[in-house]
Coordinates of N, CA and C in Angstrom, one line a residue:
M132 N 36.7 12.1 9.9 CA 35.3 11.9 9.3 C 35.1 13.0 8.3
K133 N 34.8 12.6 7.1 CA 34.6 13.5 6.0 C 33.1 13.7 5.8
V134 N 32.7 15.0 5.9 CA 31.2 15.3 5.9 C 31.0 16.4 4.8
M135 N 30.1 16.1 3.9 CA 29.7 17.0 2.9 C 28.4 17.7 3.4
L136 N 28.4 19.0 3.3 CA 27.3 19.9 3.7 C 26.7 20.5 2.5
Y137 N 25.5 20.1 2.1 CA 25.0 20.5 0.8 C 23.8 21.5 1.0
D138 N 23.8 22.5 0.2 CA 22.6 23.4 0.1 C 22.6 24.1 -1.3
T139 N 21.5 24.6 -1.7 CA 21.5 25.3 -3.0 C 22.1 26.7 -2.9
G140 N 22.4 27.2 -1.7 CA 23.0 28.5 -1.5 C 23.5 28.7 -0.1
V141 N 23.3 29.9 0.4 CA 23.9 30.3 1.7 C 23.3 29.7 2.9
G142 N 22.3 28.8 2.6 CA 21.7 28.1 3.8 C 22.6 27.2 4.5
V143 N 23.8 27.0 4.0 CA 24.8 26.2 4.8 C 25.4 27.0 6.0
L144 N 25.3 28.3 5.9 CA 25.9 29.1 7.0 C 25.4 28.9 8.4
P145 N 24.1 28.8 8.6 CA 23.6 28.4 10.0 C 24.2 27.1 10.5
F146 N 24.4 26.1 9.6 CA 25.0 24.9 10.0 C 26.5 25.1 10.4
L147 N 27.2 25.9 9.6 CA 28.6 26.2 10.0 C 28.7 26.8 11.3
R148 N 27.8 27.8 11.6 CA 27.7 28.4 12.9 C 27.5 27.3 14.0
S149 N 26.6 26.4 13.8 CA 26.3 25.4 14.7 C 27.5 24.4 14.9
I150 N 28.2 24.1 13.9 CA 29.4 23.3 14.0 C 30.4 23.9 15.0
F151 N 30.7 25.2 14.8 CA 31.6 25.8 15.8 C 31.0 25.9 17.2
K152 N 29.8 26.2 17.3 CA 29.1 26.3 18.6 C 29.2 25.0 19.3
Q153 N 29.0 23.9 18.6 CA 28.9 22.6 19.3 C 30.3 21.9 19.3
Q154 N 31.3 22.5 18.6 CA 32.6 22.0 18.5 C 32.6 20.6 17.9
K155 N 31.9 20.4 16.8 CA 31.9 19.1 16.1 C 32.9 19.2 15.0
Y156 N 34.1 18.8 15.3 CA 35.2 19.0 14.4 C 35.4 17.8 13.5
N157 N 35.3 18.0 12.2 CA 35.5 17.0 11.2 C 36.1 17.7 10.0
E158 N 36.2 16.9 8.9 CA 36.6 17.4 7.6 C 35.3 17.8 6.9
Y159 N 35.1 19.1 6.6 CA 33.8 19.5 6.0 C 34.1 20.0 4.6
Y160 N 33.2 19.6 3.7 CA 33.2 20.2 2.4 C 31.8 20.9 2.2
L161 N 31.8 22.2 2.0 CA 30.6 22.9 1.8 C 30.3 23.1 0.3
Y162 N 29.1 22.7 0.0 CA 28.7 22.7 -1.4 C 27.5 23.7 -1.5
M163 N 27.7 24.9 -2.1 CA 26.6 25.8 -2.3 C 26.3 25.7 -3.8
D164 N 25.2 25.1 -4.1 CA 24.8 24.7 -5.5 C 24.1 25.8 -6.2
D165 N 24.8 26.7 -6.7 CA 24.3 27.9 -7.5 C 23.6 27.4 -8.8
D166 N 24.0 26.3 -9.3 CA 23.6 25.8 -10.6 C 22.1 25.5 -10.7
V167 N 21.5 25.2 -9.5 CA 20.1 24.8 -9.5 C 19.2 25.8 -8.6
F168 N 19.8 26.9 -8.2 CA 19.1 27.8 -7.3 C 18.3 28.7 -8.2
P169 N 17.0 29.0 -7.7 CA 16.3 28.4 -6.6 C 15.6 27.1 -6.9
I170 N 15.9 26.1 -6.2 CA 15.4 24.8 -6.6 C 13.9 24.6 -6.1
G171 N 13.5 25.4 -5.2 CA 12.1 25.3 -4.7 C 11.1 25.5 -5.8
K172 N 11.5 26.1 -6.9 CA 10.5 26.4 -8.0 C 10.6 25.3 -9.1
K173 N 11.5 24.3 -9.0 CA 11.7 23.3 -10.0 C 10.6 22.2 -9.8
D174 N 10.4 21.4 -10.9 CA 9.4 20.4 -10.9 C 10.0 19.1 -10.2
Q175 N 9.1 18.2 -9.9 CA 9.5 17.0 -9.1 C 10.5 16.2 -9.8
K176 N 10.4 15.9 -11.1 CA 11.4 15.1 -11.8 C 12.8 15.7 -11.8
F177 N 12.9 17.0 -12.0 CA 14.2 17.7 -11.9 C 14.8 17.5 -10.5
I178 N 14.0 17.7 -9.5 CA 14.5 17.7 -8.1 C 15.0 16.3 -7.8
I179 N 14.2 15.2 -8.2 CA 14.6 13.9 -7.9 C 15.9 13.5 -8.6
N180 N 16.0 13.9 -9.9 CA 17.2 13.6 -10.7 C 18.4 14.3 -10.1
H181 N 18.2 15.5 -9.6 CA 19.4 16.2 -9.1 C 19.8 15.6 -7.7
L182 N 18.8 15.2 -6.9 CA 19.1 14.5 -5.7 C 20.0 13.3 -5.9
K183 N 19.6 12.5 -6.9 CA 20.4 11.3 -7.2 C 21.8 11.7 -7.6
F184 N 22.0 12.8 -8.4 CA 23.3 13.2 -8.8 C 24.1 13.6 -7.6
I185 N 23.6 14.4 -6.7 CA 24.3 14.8 -5.5 C 24.7 13.6 -4.7
L186 N 23.8 12.7 -4.5 CA 24.2 11.5 -3.7 C 25.3 10.7 -4.3
N187 N 25.2 10.5 -5.6 CA 26.3 9.8 -6.4 C 27.6 10.5 -6.2
Y188 N 27.6 11.8 -6.3 CA 28.8 12.5 -6.1 C 29.4 12.4 -4.7
A189 N 28.5 12.5 -3.7 CA 28.9 12.5 -2.3 C 29.5 11.2 -1.9
C190 N 28.8 10.1 -2.3 CA 29.2 8.8 -1.7 C 30.6 8.3 -2.3
K191 N 31.1 9.0 -3.3 CA 32.4 8.7 -3.8 C 33.5 9.3 -3.0
K192 N 33.2 10.3 -2.2 CA 34.3 11.1 -1.5 C 34.1 11.2 0.0
Y193 N 32.8 11.1 0.5 CA 32.5 11.5 1.9 C 31.9 10.3 2.7
D194 N 32.0 10.4 4.0 CA 31.4 9.4 4.9 C 29.9 9.8 5.2
K195 N 29.6 11.1 5.2 CA 28.3 11.5 5.6 C 27.9 12.7 4.7
I196 N 26.6 12.9 4.5 CA 26.2 14.1 3.8 C 25.0 14.7 4.6
I197 N 25.1 16.0 4.8 CA 24.0 16.7 5.4 C 23.3 17.4 4.3
I198 N 22.1 17.0 4.0 CA 21.3 17.7 3.0 C 20.5 18.8 3.7
A199 N 21.1 20.0 3.6 CA 20.6 21.2 4.3 C 19.4 21.8 3.6
C200 N 19.3 21.5 2.3 CA 18.1 22.0 1.6 C 16.9 21.2 1.9
N201 N 15.9 21.9 2.4 CA 14.6 21.2 2.7 C 13.9 20.7 1.5
T202 N 14.0 21.4 0.4 CA 13.3 20.9 -0.8 C 14.0 19.6 -1.3
I203 N 15.3 19.6 -1.5 CA 16.0 18.4 -1.9 C 15.8 17.2 -1.0
S204 N 15.9 17.5 0.4 CA 15.8 16.4 1.3 C 14.3 15.9 1.4
S205 N 13.4 16.7 1.1 CA 12.0 16.3 1.1 C 11.6 15.2 0.1
Y206 N 12.5 15.0 -0.9 CA 12.3 14.0 -2.0 C 13.1 12.8 -1.8
L207 N 13.7 12.6 -0.6 CA 14.5 11.4 -0.3 C 13.5 10.2 -0.3
K208 N 12.3 10.4 0.0 CA 11.3 9.3 0.1 C 11.0 8.7 -1.3
F209 N 11.4 9.4 -2.3 CA 11.0 9.0 -3.7 C 12.2 8.1 -4.3
I210 N 13.3 7.9 -3.6 CA 14.4 7.2 -4.1 C 14.8 6.1 -3.2
D211 N 15.5 5.1 -3.7 CA 16.1 4.0 -2.8 C 17.4 4.4 -2.3
I212 N 17.4 4.9 -1.1 CA 18.7 5.5 -0.5 C 19.7 4.4 -0.1
T213 N 19.2 3.1 -0.1 CA 20.2 2.0 0.2 C 21.2 1.8 -1.0
K214 N 20.9 2.4 -2.1 CA 21.9 2.3 -3.2 C 23.1 3.2 -3.0
Y215 N 23.1 4.0 -2.0 CA 24.1 5.0 -1.8 C 24.9 4.7 -0.6
N216 N 26.2 4.5 -0.7 CA 27.0 4.1 0.4 C 27.5 5.3 1.2
I217 N 26.5 6.0 1.8 CA 26.8 7.2 2.6 C 25.7 7.4 3.6
E218 N 26.1 7.9 4.8 CA 25.1 8.2 5.8 C 24.4 9.6 5.5
I219 N 23.1 9.6 5.5 CA 22.4 10.8 5.1 C 21.7 11.5 6.2
Y220 N 21.9 12.8 6.4 CA 21.1 13.5 7.4 C 20.2 14.5 6.7
S221 N 18.9 14.4 7.0 CA 17.9 15.2 6.2 C 17.3 16.3 7.1
I222 N 17.5 17.6 6.7 CA 16.9 18.7 7.5 C 15.4 18.6 7.5
F223 N 14.8 18.2 6.3 CA 13.4 18.1 6.2 C 12.8 17.1 7.2
E224 N 13.4 15.9 7.4 CA 13.0 15.0 8.4 C 13.0 15.5 9.8
E225 N 14.0 16.3 10.1 CA 14.1 16.9 11.5 C 13.0 17.9 11.6
N226 N 12.7 18.7 10.6 CA 11.7 19.7 10.7 C 10.3 19.0 10.9
L227 N 10.1 17.9 10.2 CA 8.8 17.2 10.3 C 8.5 16.8 11.7
K228 N 9.6 16.4 12.5 CA 9.4 16.0 13.9 C 8.9 17.1 14.8
M229 N 9.0 18.3 14.4 CA 8.6 19.4 15.2 C 7.2 19.9 14.8
L230 N 6.6 19.3 13.8 CA 5.3 19.7 13.3 C 4.2 19.2 14.1
D231 N 3.3 20.1 14.6 CA 2.1 19.6 15.3 C 0.9 20.6 15.0
D232 N -0.2 20.4 15.7 CA -1.4 21.2 15.4 C -1.2 22.7 15.6
N233 N -0.2 23.1 16.4 CA 0.0 24.5 16.7 C 1.2 25.1 16.0
T234 N 1.5 24.5 14.9 CA 2.7 24.9 14.2 C 2.5 25.1 12.7
T235 N 3.0 26.2 12.2 CA 3.0 26.5 10.7 C 4.3 26.1 10.1
F236 N 4.2 25.5 8.9 CA 5.4 25.2 8.1 C 5.6 26.2 7.0
L237 N 6.6 27.0 7.2 CA 6.9 28.1 6.2 C 8.1 27.6 5.3
A238 N 7.8 27.4 4.0 CA 8.8 26.8 3.2 C 8.6 27.2 1.7
T239 N 9.4 26.7 0.8 CA 9.2 27.0 -0.6 C 8.2 26.0 -1.1
L240 N 7.7 26.3 -2.3 CA 6.7 25.4 -2.9 C 7.2 24.0 -3.1
G241 N 8.4 23.9 -3.5 CA 9.0 22.5 -3.7 C 9.0 21.7 -2.5
T242 N 9.2 22.3 -1.3 CA 9.1 21.5 -0.1 C 7.7 21.3 0.3
L243 N 6.8 22.2 0.2 CA 5.4 22.1 0.6 C 4.6 21.1 -0.1
R244 N 5.1 20.7 -1.3 CA 4.5 19.6 -2.0 C 4.5 18.3 -1.2
N245 N 5.5 18.2 -0.3 CA 5.7 17.0 0.5 C 5.3 17.2 2.0
V246 N 4.5 18.2 2.3 CA 4.0 18.5 3.6 C 2.5 18.4 3.6
N247 N 2.0 17.5 4.4 CA 0.5 17.3 4.5 C 0.1 17.9 5.9
H248 N -0.3 19.2 5.8 CA -0.5 19.9 7.1 C -1.5 21.1 6.8
P249 N -2.4 21.4 7.7 CA -3.3 22.5 7.4 C -2.7 23.9 7.5
F250 N -1.6 24.0 8.2 CA -1.0 25.4 8.3 C 0.4 25.4 7.6
V251 N 0.3 25.9 6.3 CA 1.5 26.0 5.5 C 1.5 27.4 4.9
I252 N 2.7 27.9 4.7 CA 2.9 29.2 4.0 C 4.0 29.1 2.9
D253 N 3.7 29.5 1.7 CA 4.6 29.5 0.6 C 5.6 30.7 0.8
G254 N 6.8 30.4 1.1 CA 7.8 31.5 1.2 C 8.8 31.4 0.0
S255 N 8.4 30.9 -1.1 CA 9.3 30.7 -2.3 C 10.1 32.0 -2.7
V256 N 9.5 33.1 -2.5 CA 10.2 34.4 -2.9 C 11.4 34.7 -2.0
L257 N 11.4 34.2 -0.8 CA 12.4 34.6 0.2 C 13.9 34.2 -0.1
P258 N 14.1 33.0 -0.5 CA 15.5 32.6 -0.7 C 16.3 33.5 -1.7
S259 N 15.7 33.9 -2.8 CA 16.3 34.8 -3.7 C 16.6 36.1 -3.1
L260 N 15.6 36.6 -2.4 CA 15.8 37.9 -1.7 C 16.9 37.9 -0.7
I261 N 17.0 36.8 0.0 CA 18.1 36.6 1.0 C 19.5 36.6 0.3
E262 N 19.5 35.8 -0.8 CA 20.8 35.7 -1.5 C 21.3 37.0 -2.0
R263 N 20.3 37.9 -2.4 CA 20.6 39.2 -3.0 C 20.7 40.3 -1.9
N264 N 20.4 39.9 -0.7 CA 20.4 40.8 0.5 C 19.5 42.0 0.3
Q265 N 18.3 41.7 -0.2 CA 17.3 42.7 -0.5 C 16.4 42.9 0.8
I266 N 16.9 43.6 1.7 CA 16.3 43.7 3.1 C 15.0 44.3 3.0
K267 N 14.8 45.4 2.2 CA 13.5 46.1 2.2 C 12.4 45.1 1.7
E268 N 12.7 44.3 0.7 CA 11.7 43.4 0.2 C 11.4 42.2 1.2
I269 N 12.5 41.8 1.9 CA 12.3 40.8 2.9 C 11.4 41.2 4.0
I270 N 11.7 42.4 4.5 CA 10.8 43.0 5.5 C 9.4 43.2 5.1
N271 N 9.2 43.6 3.9 CA 7.9 43.7 3.3 C 7.1 42.4 3.3
F272 N 7.8 41.3 2.9 CA 7.1 40.0 2.9 C 6.8 39.5 4.3
V273 N 7.8 39.6 5.2 CA 7.6 39.1 6.5 C 6.5 39.9 7.2
S274 N 6.5 41.2 7.1 CA 5.5 42.0 7.8 C 4.1 41.7 7.4
K275 N 3.8 41.1 6.2 CA 2.5 40.8 5.8 C 2.0 39.4 6.1
L276 N 2.9 38.6 6.7 CA 2.5 37.2 7.0 C 1.4 37.1 8.0
E277 N 0.5 36.2 7.7 CA -0.6 35.9 8.6 C -0.4 34.6 9.3
L278 N 0.1 34.7 10.5 CA 0.5 33.4 11.3 C -0.7 33.1 12.3
K279 N -1.2 31.9 12.1 CA -2.4 31.5 12.9 C -2.0 30.5 14.0
T280 N -0.7 30.2 14.1 CA -0.2 29.3 15.2 C 0.8 30.0 16.0
D281 N 1.1 29.4 17.2 CA 2.1 29.9 18.1 C 3.6 29.7 17.6
K282 N 3.7 28.6 16.9 CA 5.1 28.2 16.4 C 5.1 28.2 14.9
V283 N 6.3 28.5 14.4 CA 6.6 28.5 12.9 C 7.9 27.8 12.6
I284 N 7.8 26.7 11.8 CA 9.0 26.1 11.4 C 9.6 26.8 10.2
L285 N 10.9 27.2 10.3 CA 11.5 27.9 9.2 C 12.1 26.8 8.3
G286 N 11.2 26.4 7.3 CA 11.4 25.2 6.5 C 12.3 25.4 5.3
C287 N 13.1 26.4 5.3 CA 14.2 26.6 4.3 C 15.4 27.1 5.0
T288 N 16.6 26.5 4.7 CA 17.8 26.8 5.5 C 18.3 28.3 5.2
H289 N 17.7 29.0 4.3 CA 18.0 30.4 4.2 C 17.3 31.2 5.3
F290 N 16.1 30.7 5.7 CA 15.3 31.5 6.6 C 16.0 31.8 8.0
P291 N 16.7 30.9 8.6 CA 17.4 31.2 9.9 C 18.3 32.4 9.8
L292 N 18.8 32.7 8.6 CA 19.6 33.9 8.4 C 18.9 35.2 8.7
I293 N 17.5 35.2 8.6 CA 16.7 36.4 8.8 C 15.8 36.1 10.0
K294 N 16.1 35.2 10.8 CA 15.3 34.8 12.0 C 15.0 36.0 12.8
F295 N 15.9 36.9 13.0 CA 15.7 38.1 13.8 C 14.6 39.0 13.3
I296 N 14.4 39.0 12.0 CA 13.4 39.8 11.4 C 12.0 39.2 11.7
F297 N 11.9 37.9 11.6 CA 10.7 37.2 12.0 C 10.3 37.5 13.4
E298 N 11.3 37.4 14.3 CA 11.1 37.6 15.7 C 10.8 39.1 16.0
D299 N 11.3 40.0 15.3 CA 11.0 41.4 15.5 C 9.5 41.7 15.2
F300 N 9.0 41.1 14.2 CA 7.6 41.4 13.8 C 6.6 40.5 14.6
F301 N 7.0 39.4 15.1 CA 6.1 38.5 15.8 C 6.7 38.0 17.1
K302 N 6.7 38.9 18.0 CA 7.4 38.7 19.3 C 6.8 37.6 20.1
N303 N 5.5 37.3 19.9 CA 4.8 36.3 20.6 C 4.8 34.9 19.9
K304 N 5.6 34.8 18.9 CA 5.7 33.5 18.1 C 7.1 32.9 18.4
I305 N 7.1 31.6 18.2 CA 8.4 30.8 18.3 C 8.8 30.3 16.9
F306 N 10.0 30.7 16.5 CA 10.4 30.3 15.2 C 11.5 29.2 15.3
I307 N 11.3 28.1 14.7 CA 12.0 26.9 14.8 C 12.9 26.6 13.6
S308 N 14.1 26.3 13.8 CA 15.0 25.7 12.8 C 15.8 24.6 13.4
S309 N 16.2 23.6 12.5 CA 16.7 22.4 13.1 C 18.2 22.1 12.8
E310 N 18.9 23.1 12.4 CA 20.3 22.9 12.1 C 21.1 22.3 13.3
D311 N 20.8 22.8 14.5 CA 21.5 22.4 15.7 C 21.2 20.9 16.0
K312 N 20.0 20.4 15.7 CA 19.7 19.0 15.9 C 20.4 18.1 15.0
I313 N 20.6 18.6 13.7 CA 21.4 17.8 12.8 C 22.9 17.7 13.2
I314 N 23.5 18.8 13.6 CA 24.9 18.9 14.0 C 25.1 18.1 15.3
E315 N 24.1 18.0 16.2 CA 24.3 17.2 17.4 C 24.5 15.8 17.1
K316 N 24.1 15.3 16.0 CA 24.2 13.9 15.6 C 25.6 13.5 15.1
L317 N 26.4 14.5 14.8 CA 27.7 14.2 14.2 C 28.7 13.9 15.3
P318 N 29.7 13.1 14.9 CA 30.8 12.8 15.9 C 31.7 14.0 16.0
N319 N 32.7 13.9 16.9 CA 33.7 14.9 17.0 C 35.0 14.2 16.7
S320 N 35.7 14.4 15.6 CA 36.9 13.7 15.3 C 38.1 14.4 15.9
G321 N 37.9 15.6 16.5 CA 39.0 16.3 17.1 C 39.9 17.2 16.2
Y322 N 39.5 17.2 15.0 CA 40.3 18.0 14.0 C 39.3 18.6 13.0
I323 N 39.4 19.9 12.7 CA 38.5 20.5 11.7 C 39.2 21.0 10.5
S324 N 38.7 20.8 9.4 CA 39.1 21.4 8.1 C 37.9 21.8 7.3
L325 N 38.0 22.9 6.6 CA 36.9 23.5 5.9 C 37.3 23.7 4.4
D326 N 36.5 23.2 3.5 CA 36.8 23.4 2.1 C 35.4 23.5 1.5
G327 N 35.4 23.9 0.2 CA 34.1 24.0 -0.5 C 34.2 24.3 -1.9
N328 N 33.1 24.4 -2.6 CA 33.1 24.8 -4.0 C 33.4 26.3 -4.1
R329 N 33.4 26.9 -5.3 CA 33.8 28.2 -5.5 C 33.0 29.2 -4.6
K330 N 31.7 29.1 -4.7 CA 30.8 30.1 -3.9 C 31.1 29.9 -2.4
A331 N 31.1 28.7 -2.0 CA 31.3 28.4 -0.5 C 32.6 29.0 0.0
K332 N 33.6 28.9 -0.8 CA 34.9 29.4 -0.4 C 34.9 30.9 -0.1
K333 N 34.1 31.6 -1.0 CA 34.0 33.1 -0.8 C 33.3 33.4 0.6
Y334 N 32.3 32.6 0.9 CA 31.6 32.8 2.2 C 32.4 32.4 3.4
L335 N 33.2 31.3 3.2 CA 34.1 30.9 4.3 C 35.1 31.9 4.7
V336 N 35.7 32.6 3.7 CA 36.6 33.7 4.0 C 35.9 34.8 4.8
S337 N 34.7 35.2 4.4 CA 34.0 36.2 5.1 C 33.6 35.7 6.5
Y338 N 33.2 34.5 6.6 CA 32.8 33.9 7.9 C 33.9 33.9 8.9
L339 N 35.1 33.4 8.5 CA 36.2 33.3 9.4 C 36.8 34.6 9.8
N340 N 36.7 35.6 8.9 CA 37.1 37.0 9.2 C 36.3 37.6 10.2
F341 N 35.0 37.3 10.2 CA 34.1 38.0 11.1 C 33.6 37.0 12.3
S342 N 34.5 36.1 12.6 CA 34.3 35.2 13.7 C 32.9 34.4 13.6
N343 N 32.0 34.5 14.5 CA 30.8 33.8 14.5 C 29.6 34.6 14.0
K344 N 29.9 35.7 13.3 CA 28.8 36.6 12.8 C 28.4 36.1 11.4
I345 N 27.1 35.9 11.2 CA 26.6 35.5 9.9 C 26.0 36.7 9.2
L346 N 26.5 37.0 8.0 CA 26.0 38.2 7.2 C 25.3 37.6 6.0
C347 N 24.0 37.9 5.9 CA 23.3 37.5 4.7 C 23.3 38.5 3.6

């Protein structure tokens, strides 16, 4: 089974961790799309056109695509997905299932345009900080959050990489990410291979060298 795992950056890494944890062995191609990062700040037309481009690319080579980017996957409702001969897994749809009156949705502005909910927080600044490993700035942002609910959805796939920081500051809150639920849906073909574009290959080398440790 050939699976493309797409994100605009290092947000694919929590999914990779889940793949090994759940032993969902398939042929994976990791696509870290630096060309459009950070996409959460792009306008709707750009995002929709790029989503169509990615799906056209994926359906020519792969059986399934995991759209790990919440922003990109939140725009699936604006296109006719029946035109694409590929099974699509959307992280945004999984996160929406977890949303209730006692939950805050923390995401980028591009994602929040498609979230109709009273408790939302714009975390558009965080993905770039995470990519650059600017820990001081990350801590400064997280420490100033005003969380009014008991649960918080980490609505950007970069955010699970710093989940421990959220949990350190808000020990009485539950922080939710849905990569495990996506990977649960995949078959196990009994054989694993990993490949990716240029950026993803760099992170694959580091990941495999450090076993199951994720370094942001």
